[in-house]
């Protein structure tokens, strides 16, 4: 039996990897994140992507305008890197506080990544400038070659791309986003202090069987794709380890139900409505509630060199049922009973 904590109060957490989209979807989803998180690293894979300082300033204003009245939530903007990113403009935007980090999407790795980087050789001056400036590089860590099995693309990226990148840029701050494999978890754990990783709720709860449970389950489809059970266990061990290299990043990625339930369903899981509750369930199952606050509220801020939040959030063991739909989006844990609830 686990110790039956009934109420848990922690320092207010941040979400270090979030897709907020734009327009009506932005308005529908941002309140769920602002309800719990003080800050979020906002992904730039809009169409067209957020690549210029002026795009980021305007997108940030739209995010703030979509917040419920009185909500305090700080979007931390990221620059979508392309082969043509200008190193000086990028670090200038970082020095001016517009950018908090830059995101590397290997071209064609995932949703709206077609303008991403085709070869790291093309952005060497950008990486050099970022290393000098102390600007974090956030990586979607998958190779894109069709010849590489989709379940191996992260592990192959770690070996072929991330290893050499760290050797060439030993001081560059890197976050390997949404890790899903044993290989990524151990590479990060054993890597330099400049290397960290985010972990999503879905990769802690589900293995790849969830994609085929009684039929094709497009709502369990995200990228990197769910992996085997041994990988899920390795990711869980990393999350609850207490190591400051691992921290919360939901990768909440809403798509309209029609775009998910299609012959070519979009990748992404909308987990914002119960992300913190979902993570806490994992920490409780692992007997690691005492290490939850570090993962959710401290490790990320310290890695980014940002102050810890002053406020708190309280979770109560007072279950609720996750609805099948929230507007036109199917949330993670739809139709399931959640043990925890964030107190109002
Ligand atoms: O599942 C995912 N959805 N993975 C990504 O890398 C992108 C995201 C999205 O934007 O929908
Ligand atoms: Zn993402």
mmCIF file of C-alpha atoms and ligand atoms in Angstrom:
data_model
loop_
_atom_site.group_PDB
_atom_site.id
_atom_site.type_symbol
_atom_site.label_atom_id
_atom_site.label_comp_id
_atom_site.label_asym_id
_atom_site.label_seq_id
_atom_site.Cartn_x
_atom_site.Cartn_y
_atom_site.Cartn_z
ATOM 1 C CA UNK A 1 0.000 0.000 0.000
ATOM 2 C CA UNK A 2 1.245 3.490 -0.789
ATOM 3 C CA UNK A 3 1.017 6.201 1.850
ATOM 4 C CA UNK A 4 -2.368 7.803 1.373
ATOM 5 C CA UNK A 5 -1.641 11.491 1.033
ATOM 6 C CA UNK A 6 -4.986 13.322 0.746
ATOM 7 C CA UNK A 7 -3.799 16.837 0.007
ATOM 8 C CA UNK A 8 -0.559 17.934 -1.609
ATOM 9 C CA UNK A 9 0.596 21.533 -1.881
ATOM 10 C CA UNK A 10 3.600 22.283 -4.085
ATOM 11 C CA UNK A 11 5.324 25.325 -5.471
ATOM 12 C CA UNK A 12 3.490 26.451 -8.610
ATOM 13 C CA UNK A 13 4.774 24.442 -11.584
ATOM 14 C CA UNK A 14 5.732 25.472 -15.125
ATOM 15 C CA UNK A 15 5.193 23.617 -18.398
ATOM 16 C CA UNK A 16 8.481 23.455 -20.301
ATOM 17 C CA UNK A 17 6.919 22.245 -23.584
ATOM 18 C CA UNK A 18 3.484 23.354 -24.766
ATOM 19 C CA UNK A 19 1.560 23.796 -28.029
ATOM 20 C CA UNK A 20 -1.015 26.571 -27.723
ATOM 21 C CA UNK A 21 -1.915 26.921 -31.431
ATOM 22 C CA UNK A 22 -3.673 30.103 -32.549
ATOM 23 C CA UNK A 23 -7.100 31.638 -33.128
ATOM 24 C CA UNK A 24 -10.122 29.758 -31.769
ATOM 25 C CA UNK A 25 -8.020 26.777 -30.669
ATOM 26 C CA UNK A 26 -5.703 29.056 -28.671
ATOM 27 C CA UNK A 27 -8.698 30.568 -26.905
ATOM 28 C CA UNK A 28 -10.090 27.126 -26.142
ATOM 29 C CA UNK A 29 -6.897 25.610 -24.753
ATOM 30 C CA UNK A 30 -4.861 28.324 -23.015
ATOM 31 C CA UNK A 31 -7.159 28.551 -19.936
ATOM 32 C CA UNK A 32 -6.349 24.908 -19.122
ATOM 33 C CA UNK A 33 -2.643 25.635 -18.898
ATOM 34 C CA UNK A 34 -3.052 28.999 -17.149
ATOM 35 C CA UNK A 35 -5.211 27.319 -14.496
ATOM 36 C CA UNK A 36 -2.188 25.445 -13.128
ATOM 37 C CA UNK A 37 1.097 26.571 -14.649
ATOM 38 C CA UNK A 38 2.790 29.922 -14.031
ATOM 39 C CA UNK A 39 4.845 29.847 -17.228
ATOM 40 C CA UNK A 40 5.144 27.746 -20.326
ATOM 41 C CA UNK A 41 7.662 27.279 -23.102
ATOM 42 C CA UNK A 42 5.473 27.891 -26.149
ATOM 43 C CA UNK A 43 6.215 25.851 -29.243
ATOM 44 C CA UNK A 44 6.593 27.827 -32.495
ATOM 45 C CA UNK A 45 5.260 25.267 -35.003
ATOM 46 C CA UNK A 46 2.353 27.377 -36.193
ATOM 47 C CA UNK A 47 1.597 27.625 -39.884
ATOM 48 C CA UNK A 48 3.501 29.745 -40.833
ATOM 49 C CA UNK A 49 6.037 29.115 -38.038
ATOM 50 C CA UNK A 50 7.168 31.682 -35.480
ATOM 51 C CA UNK A 51 10.617 32.574 -36.820
ATOM 52 C CA UNK A 52 11.013 36.332 -36.477
ATOM 53 C CA UNK A 53 11.072 38.582 -33.431
ATOM 54 C CA UNK A 54 8.024 40.447 -34.749
ATOM 55 C CA UNK A 55 6.077 37.152 -35.128
ATOM 56 C CA UNK A 56 6.874 36.239 -31.533
ATOM 57 C CA UNK A 57 5.868 39.619 -30.157
ATOM 58 C CA UNK A 58 2.506 39.418 -31.921
ATOM 59 C CA UNK A 59 1.896 35.761 -31.020
ATOM 60 C CA UNK A 60 2.706 36.472 -27.371
ATOM 61 C CA UNK A 61 0.184 39.317 -27.378
ATOM 62 C CA UNK A 62 -2.498 36.998 -28.835
ATOM 63 C CA UNK A 63 -1.767 34.442 -26.103
ATOM 64 C CA UNK A 64 -2.079 37.066 -23.369
ATOM 65 C CA UNK A 65 -5.308 38.373 -24.935
ATOM 66 C CA UNK A 66 -6.785 34.849 -24.882
ATOM 67 C CA UNK A 67 -6.244 34.418 -21.130
ATOM 68 C CA UNK A 68 -9.246 34.425 -18.825
ATOM 69 C CA UNK A 69 -9.633 37.715 -16.919
ATOM 70 C CA UNK A 70 -7.251 37.885 -13.985
ATOM 71 C CA UNK A 71 -5.166 34.887 -15.049
ATOM 72 C CA UNK A 72 -1.427 35.291 -14.541
ATOM 73 C CA UNK A 73 0.465 33.197 -17.080
ATOM 74 C CA UNK A 74 3.729 33.959 -18.754
ATOM 75 C CA UNK A 75 4.308 32.579 -22.253
ATOM 76 C CA UNK A 76 8.010 32.003 -22.904
ATOM 77 C CA UNK A 77 8.554 32.294 -26.634
ATOM 78 C CA UNK A 78 10.724 30.040 -28.780
ATOM 79 C CA UNK A 79 12.151 30.580 -32.249
ATOM 80 C CA UNK A 80 11.567 27.951 -34.941
ATOM 81 C CA UNK A 81 14.950 27.297 -36.493
ATOM 82 C CA UNK A 82 15.293 26.871 -40.245
ATOM 83 C CA UNK A 83 18.261 26.525 -42.576
ATOM 84 C CA UNK A 84 18.031 30.299 -43.033
ATOM 85 C CA UNK A 85 17.925 31.444 -39.401
ATOM 86 C CA UNK A 86 20.183 34.448 -38.920
ATOM 87 C CA UNK A 87 22.509 33.902 -35.953
ATOM 88 C CA UNK A 88 22.818 37.597 -35.055
ATOM 89 C CA UNK A 89 19.100 38.287 -35.173
ATOM 90 C CA UNK A 90 18.434 35.211 -33.074
ATOM 91 C CA UNK A 91 20.816 36.026 -30.229
ATOM 92 C CA UNK A 92 19.779 39.676 -30.398
ATOM 93 C CA UNK A 93 16.159 38.564 -29.814
ATOM 94 C CA UNK A 94 17.371 36.411 -26.935
ATOM 95 C CA UNK A 95 19.354 39.265 -25.382
ATOM 96 C CA UNK A 96 16.253 41.470 -25.645
ATOM 97 C CA UNK A 97 14.115 38.914 -23.846
ATOM 98 C CA UNK A 98 11.849 38.084 -26.811
ATOM 99 C CA UNK A 99 13.147 34.545 -27.203
ATOM 100 C CA UNK A 100 13.765 32.264 -24.259
ATOM 101 C CA UNK A 101 15.058 29.416 -26.442
ATOM 102 C CA UNK A 102 15.151 28.127 -30.022
ATOM 103 C CA UNK A 103 13.500 24.933 -31.265
ATOM 104 C CA UNK A 104 15.151 22.520 -33.627
ATOM 105 C CA UNK A 105 12.719 20.499 -35.716
ATOM 106 C CA UNK A 106 14.516 18.229 -38.135
ATOM 107 C CA UNK A 107 12.663 18.957 -41.405
ATOM 108 C CA UNK A 108 9.609 16.667 -41.772
ATOM 109 C CA UNK A 109 9.995 15.095 -38.323
ATOM 110 C CA UNK A 110 6.530 16.133 -37.091
ATOM 111 C CA UNK A 111 3.551 18.529 -37.328
ATOM 112 C CA UNK A 112 4.428 21.715 -39.273
ATOM 113 C CA UNK A 113 8.118 20.881 -39.406
ATOM 114 C CA UNK A 114 8.538 21.207 -43.166
ATOM 115 C CA UNK A 115 10.424 24.498 -42.721
ATOM 116 C CA UNK A 116 12.746 22.884 -40.171
ATOM 117 C CA UNK A 117 16.452 22.225 -40.409
ATOM 118 C CA UNK A 118 17.545 19.852 -43.175
ATOM 119 C CA UNK A 119 21.097 19.343 -41.866
ATOM 120 C CA UNK A 120 22.801 20.619 -38.717
ATOM 121 C CA UNK A 121 25.763 21.695 -40.825
ATOM 122 C CA UNK A 122 23.558 24.505 -42.122
ATOM 123 C CA UNK A 123 23.024 26.042 -38.713
ATOM 124 C CA UNK A 124 26.519 25.757 -37.246
ATOM 125 C CA UNK A 125 26.916 29.566 -36.977
ATOM 126 C CA UNK A 126 23.545 29.679 -35.190
ATOM 127 C CA UNK A 127 24.612 26.982 -32.738
ATOM 128 C CA UNK A 128 27.931 28.737 -32.115
ATOM 129 C CA UNK A 129 26.144 32.004 -31.410
ATOM 130 C CA UNK A 130 23.638 30.292 -29.112
ATOM 131 C CA UNK A 131 26.415 28.570 -27.193
ATOM 132 C CA UNK A 132 28.213 31.894 -26.689
ATOM 133 C CA UNK A 133 24.999 33.609 -25.597
ATOM 134 C CA UNK A 134 23.868 30.810 -23.255
ATOM 135 C CA UNK A 135 20.631 30.446 -25.258
ATOM 136 C CA UNK A 136 18.999 27.002 -24.848
ATOM 137 C CA UNK A 137 18.456 24.736 -27.859
ATOM 138 C CA UNK A 138 15.288 22.627 -27.629
ATOM 139 C CA UNK A 139 15.373 19.526 -29.787
ATOM 140 C CA UNK A 140 12.771 17.298 -31.365
ATOM 141 C CA UNK A 141 15.124 14.338 -31.298
ATOM 142 C CA UNK A 142 14.174 12.049 -34.150
ATOM 143 C CA UNK A 143 15.920 11.269 -37.407
ATOM 144 C CA UNK A 144 13.681 11.509 -40.430
ATOM 145 C CA UNK A 145 15.091 8.928 -42.853
ATOM 146 C CA UNK A 146 12.319 6.674 -44.134
ATOM 147 C CA UNK A 147 14.716 3.736 -43.880
ATOM 148 C CA UNK A 148 14.863 4.052 -40.084
ATOM 149 C CA UNK A 149 12.016 2.301 -38.292
ATOM 150 C CA UNK A 150 9.734 4.863 -36.655
ATOM 151 C CA UNK A 151 10.184 3.210 -33.255
ATOM 152 C CA UNK A 152 13.978 3.618 -33.549
ATOM 153 C CA UNK A 153 14.129 7.209 -34.727
ATOM 154 C CA UNK A 154 14.807 8.709 -31.310
ATOM 155 C CA UNK A 155 17.493 6.209 -30.314
ATOM 156 C CA UNK A 156 19.200 6.667 -33.688
ATOM 157 C CA UNK A 157 19.039 10.454 -33.294
ATOM 158 C CA UNK A 158 20.675 10.230 -29.884
ATOM 159 C CA UNK A 159 23.535 8.181 -31.242
ATOM 160 C CA UNK A 160 24.076 9.769 -34.646
ATOM 161 C CA UNK A 161 23.139 13.400 -34.054
ATOM 162 C CA UNK A 162 23.043 14.292 -30.363
ATOM 163 C CA UNK A 163 26.329 12.625 -29.433
ATOM 164 C CA UNK A 164 28.347 14.493 -32.079
ATOM 165 C CA UNK A 165 26.443 17.738 -31.387
ATOM 166 C CA UNK A 166 27.457 17.651 -27.740
ATOM 167 C CA UNK A 167 31.043 16.877 -28.637
ATOM 168 C CA UNK A 168 31.119 19.869 -30.987
ATOM 169 C CA UNK A 169 29.205 22.230 -28.670
ATOM 170 C CA UNK A 170 30.064 21.111 -25.139
ATOM 171 C CA UNK A 171 28.750 24.294 -23.529
ATOM 172 C CA UNK A 172 25.516 24.589 -25.509
ATOM 173 C CA UNK A 173 22.470 24.253 -23.263
ATOM 174 C CA UNK A 174 20.269 21.540 -24.749
ATOM 175 C CA UNK A 175 16.838 20.187 -23.821
ATOM 176 C CA UNK A 176 15.993 16.898 -25.506
ATOM 177 C CA UNK A 177 12.220 17.244 -25.651
ATOM 178 C CA UNK A 178 9.627 14.573 -24.861
ATOM 179 C CA UNK A 179 12.018 11.667 -24.407
ATOM 180 C CA UNK A 180 10.523 8.237 -24.981
ATOM 181 C CA UNK A 181 13.331 5.685 -24.827
ATOM 182 C CA UNK A 182 15.738 4.023 -22.440
ATOM 183 C CA UNK A 183 18.555 5.181 -24.722
ATOM 184 C CA UNK A 184 17.551 8.848 -24.446
ATOM 185 C CA UNK A 185 16.999 8.652 -20.689
ATOM 186 C CA UNK A 186 20.400 7.120 -19.997
ATOM 187 C CA UNK A 187 22.186 9.400 -22.476
ATOM 188 C CA UNK A 188 20.751 12.453 -20.716
ATOM 189 C CA UNK A 189 21.381 11.100 -17.208
ATOM 190 C CA UNK A 190 25.024 10.377 -18.038
ATOM 191 C CA UNK A 191 25.545 13.455 -20.216
ATOM 192 C CA UNK A 192 27.022 16.844 -19.312
ATOM 193 C CA UNK A 193 25.248 19.300 -17.025
ATOM 194 C CA UNK A 194 24.322 21.340 -20.075
ATOM 195 C CA UNK A 195 21.946 18.564 -21.212
ATOM 196 C CA UNK A 196 18.413 18.020 -19.851
ATOM 197 C CA UNK A 197 15.138 16.454 -20.992
ATOM 198 C CA UNK A 198 11.395 16.942 -20.707
ATOM 199 C CA UNK A 199 8.952 14.077 -20.186
ATOM 200 C CA UNK A 200 5.246 14.011 -21.134
ATOM 201 C CA UNK A 201 2.396 12.396 -19.172
ATOM 202 C CA UNK A 202 1.429 10.104 -22.045
ATOM 203 C CA UNK A 203 4.891 8.553 -22.307
ATOM 204 C CA UNK A 204 4.751 7.811 -18.575
ATOM 205 C CA UNK A 205 1.312 6.178 -18.734
ATOM 206 C CA UNK A 206 1.181 4.398 -22.075
ATOM 207 C CA UNK A 207 3.226 1.987 -24.113
ATOM 208 C CA UNK A 208 2.740 1.294 -27.798
ATOM 209 C CA UNK A 209 0.042 -1.306 -27.164
ATOM 210 C CA UNK A 210 -2.253 1.660 -26.480
ATOM 211 C CA UNK A 211 -2.116 2.478 -30.198
ATOM 212 C CA UNK A 212 -3.743 -0.827 -31.089
ATOM 213 C CA UNK A 213 -5.972 -1.633 -28.095
ATOM 214 C CA UNK A 214 -8.965 -3.337 -29.741
ATOM 215 C CA UNK A 215 -8.496 -1.270 -32.903
ATOM 216 C CA UNK A 216 -6.502 1.660 -34.224
ATOM 217 C CA UNK A 217 -6.435 4.341 -31.506
ATOM 218 C CA UNK A 218 -5.563 7.616 -33.128
ATOM 219 C CA UNK A 219 -6.008 9.565 -29.876
ATOM 220 C CA UNK A 220 -2.948 7.775 -28.485
ATOM 221 C CA UNK A 221 -0.865 8.854 -31.461
ATOM 222 C CA UNK A 222 1.802 11.442 -30.872
ATOM 223 C CA UNK A 223 5.401 11.984 -31.920
ATOM 224 C CA UNK A 224 7.739 10.628 -30.865
ATOM 225 C CA UNK A 225 5.415 7.642 -31.037
ATOM 226 C CA UNK A 226 4.732 5.541 -27.920
ATOM 227 C CA UNK A 227 7.348 2.858 -27.373
ATOM 228 C CA UNK A 228 7.700 -0.597 -25.789
ATOM 229 C CA UNK A 229 7.027 -1.206 -22.106
ATOM 230 C CA UNK A 230 10.734 -1.331 -21.194
ATOM 231 C CA UNK A 231 11.086 2.210 -22.504
ATOM 232 C CA UNK A 232 8.059 3.432 -20.580
ATOM 233 C CA UNK A 233 9.580 1.996 -17.405
ATOM 234 C CA UNK A 234 12.904 3.690 -18.114
ATOM 235 C CA UNK A 235 11.171 7.041 -18.660
ATOM 236 C CA UNK A 236 9.237 6.602 -15.420
ATOM 237 C CA UNK A 237 12.443 5.832 -13.537
ATOM 238 C CA UNK A 238 14.050 8.982 -14.981
ATOM 239 C CA UNK A 239 11.071 11.195 -14.096
ATOM 240 C CA UNK A 240 10.899 10.070 -10.471
ATOM 241 C CA UNK A 241 14.688 9.824 -10.007
ATOM 242 C CA UNK A 242 14.999 13.269 -8.500
ATOM 243 C CA UNK A 243 17.775 14.059 -11.022
ATOM 244 C CA UNK A 244 17.550 17.763 -11.911
ATOM 245 C CA UNK A 245 18.058 16.941 -15.596
ATOM 246 C CA UNK A 246 14.511 15.678 -15.961
ATOM 247 C CA UNK A 247 11.513 17.967 -15.780
ATOM 248 C CA UNK A 248 7.905 18.475 -16.734
ATOM 249 C CA UNK A 249 7.002 19.319 -20.318
ATOM 250 C CA UNK A 250 3.518 18.216 -21.273
ATOM 251 C CA UNK A 251 3.769 18.502 -25.072
ATOM 252 C CA UNK A 252 0.015 19.109 -24.880
ATOM 253 C CA UNK A 253 -0.817 19.259 -28.603
ATOM 254 C CA UNK A 254 -4.510 19.696 -29.404
ATOM 255 C CA UNK A 255 -5.991 18.777 -32.774
ATOM 256 C CA UNK A 256 -9.675 18.914 -33.718
ATOM 257 C CA UNK A 257 -11.397 15.557 -33.352
ATOM 258 C CA UNK A 258 -11.903 15.308 -37.133
ATOM 259 C CA UNK A 259 -8.178 15.767 -37.717
ATOM 260 C CA UNK A 260 -7.381 12.976 -35.246
ATOM 261 C CA UNK A 261 -10.101 10.572 -36.392
ATOM 262 C CA UNK A 262 -9.079 10.475 -40.013
ATOM 263 C CA UNK A 263 -7.409 8.156 -42.496
ATOM 264 C CA UNK A 264 -4.260 10.160 -41.774
ATOM 265 C CA UNK A 265 -4.675 11.272 -38.169
ATOM 266 C CA UNK A 266 -2.565 14.113 -36.779
ATOM 267 C CA UNK A 267 0.091 13.456 -34.139
ATOM 268 C CA UNK A 268 -0.555 15.055 -30.766
ATOM 269 C CA UNK A 269 -2.321 14.491 -27.459
ATOM 270 C CA UNK A 270 -4.231 17.242 -25.660
ATOM 271 C CA UNK A 271 -3.248 16.607 -22.054
ATOM 272 C CA UNK A 272 -3.487 20.140 -20.602
ATOM 273 C CA UNK A 273 -6.873 19.609 -18.869
ATOM 274 C CA UNK A 274 -5.343 17.227 -16.311
ATOM 275 C CA UNK A 275 -1.600 17.246 -16.921
ATOM 276 C CA UNK A 276 -0.486 17.887 -13.350
ATOM 277 C CA UNK A 277 -2.969 15.349 -11.980
ATOM 278 C CA UNK A 278 -1.755 12.806 -14.528
ATOM 279 C CA UNK A 279 1.911 13.249 -13.572
ATOM 280 C CA UNK A 280 1.089 13.048 -9.876
ATOM 281 C CA UNK A 281 -0.652 9.700 -10.371
ATOM 282 C CA UNK A 282 2.613 8.352 -11.808
ATOM 283 C CA UNK A 283 4.734 9.688 -8.957
ATOM 284 C CA UNK A 284 2.315 8.165 -6.488
ATOM 285 C CA UNK A 285 2.381 4.775 -8.227
ATOM 286 C CA UNK A 286 6.178 4.917 -8.098
ATOM 287 C CA UNK A 287 6.203 5.839 -4.388
ATOM 288 C CA UNK A 288 7.932 9.114 -5.236
ATOM 289 C CA UNK A 289 5.462 11.839 -4.229
ATOM 290 C CA UNK A 290 8.269 13.511 -2.272
ATOM 291 C CA UNK A 291 10.139 14.085 -5.557
ATOM 292 C CA UNK A 292 7.142 15.449 -7.459
ATOM 293 C CA UNK A 293 7.749 19.103 -6.643
ATOM 294 C CA UNK A 294 11.307 19.012 -7.971
ATOM 295 C CA UNK A 295 10.184 17.537 -11.290
ATOM 296 C CA UNK A 296 7.142 19.792 -11.691
ATOM 297 C CA UNK A 297 8.266 23.088 -10.207
ATOM 298 C CA UNK A 298 12.027 23.362 -9.711
ATOM 299 C CA UNK A 299 14.291 21.466 -12.101
ATOM 300 C CA UNK A 300 13.110 23.233 -15.243
ATOM 301 C CA UNK A 301 13.350 26.751 -13.877
ATOM 302 C CA UNK A 302 16.830 26.066 -12.542
ATOM 303 C CA UNK A 303 17.976 24.651 -15.884
ATOM 304 C CA UNK A 304 16.674 27.718 -17.729
ATOM 305 C CA UNK A 305 18.177 30.025 -15.095
ATOM 306 C CA UNK A 306 14.775 31.499 -14.225
ATOM 307 C CA UNK A 307 13.468 32.234 -10.726
ATOM 308 C CA UNK A 308 11.337 29.632 -9.004
ATOM 309 C CA UNK A 309 7.665 30.559 -8.732
ATOM 310 C CA UNK A 310 6.530 32.000 -5.418
ATOM 311 C CA UNK A 311 2.929 30.765 -5.478
ATOM 312 C CA UNK A 312 1.623 27.282 -4.747
ATOM 313 C CA UNK A 313 -0.948 24.865 -6.124
ATOM 314 C CA UNK A 314 -2.875 22.332 -4.093
ATOM 315 C CA UNK A 315 -3.959 18.929 -5.322
ATOM 316 C CA UNK A 316 -6.637 16.981 -3.507
ATOM 317 C CA UNK A 317 -7.497 13.326 -3.674
ATOM 318 C CA UNK A 318 -10.992 13.971 -4.874
ATOM 319 C CA UNK A 319 -11.400 12.223 -8.169
ATOM 320 C CA UNK A 320 -13.193 13.501 -11.211
ATOM 321 C CA UNK A 321 -14.159 11.977 -14.508
ATOM 322 C CA UNK A 322 -12.434 13.329 -17.569
ATOM 323 C CA UNK A 323 -15.117 14.047 -20.197
ATOM 324 C CA UNK A 324 -15.019 12.340 -23.601
ATOM 325 C CA UNK A 325 -14.746 15.725 -25.283
ATOM 326 C CA UNK A 326 -13.721 19.223 -24.362
ATOM 327 C CA UNK A 327 -15.208 21.355 -27.116
ATOM 328 C CA UNK A 328 -14.062 19.735 -30.362
ATOM 329 C CA UNK A 329 -10.997 18.086 -28.847
ATOM 330 C CA UNK A 330 -10.646 14.694 -27.162
ATOM 331 C CA UNK A 331 -8.484 15.098 -24.049
ATOM 332 C CA UNK A 332 -5.920 12.637 -22.680
ATOM 333 C CA UNK A 333 -7.595 10.290 -20.159
ATOM 334 C CA UNK A 334 -11.003 10.846 -21.842
ATOM 335 C CA UNK A 335 -13.674 8.854 -20.033
ATOM 336 C CA UNK A 336 -11.278 7.852 -17.237
ATOM 337 C CA UNK A 337 -11.517 8.551 -13.538
ATOM 338 C CA UNK A 338 -8.617 10.644 -12.225
ATOM 339 C CA UNK A 339 -7.578 10.228 -8.600
ATOM 340 C CA UNK A 340 -6.382 13.802 -8.147
ATOM 341 C CA UNK A 341 -7.857 17.213 -8.769
ATOM 342 C CA UNK A 342 -6.237 20.638 -8.647
ATOM 343 C CA UNK A 343 -8.068 22.713 -6.040
ATOM 344 C CA UNK A 344 -9.619 25.922 -7.372
HETATM 345 O O1 LIG B 1 2.672 14.621 -31.202
HETATM 346 C C1 LIG B 1 3.162 15.695 -31.504
HETATM 347 N N1 LIG B 1 2.397 16.766 -31.794
HETATM 348 N N2 LIG B 1 4.495 15.791 -31.595
HETATM 349 C C2 LIG B 1 5.092 16.885 -32.087
HETATM 350 O O2 LIG B 1 6.283 16.885 -32.184
HETATM 351 C C3 LIG B 1 4.295 18.031 -32.568
HETATM 352 C C4 LIG B 1 2.964 18.061 -31.960
HETATM 353 C C5 LIG B 1 1.992 18.979 -32.655
HETATM 354 O O3 LIG B 1 2.348 20.130 -32.914
HETATM 355 O O4 LIG B 1 0.870 18.555 -32.932
HETATM 356 ZN ZN1 LIG B 2 5.822 19.300 -29.006
#
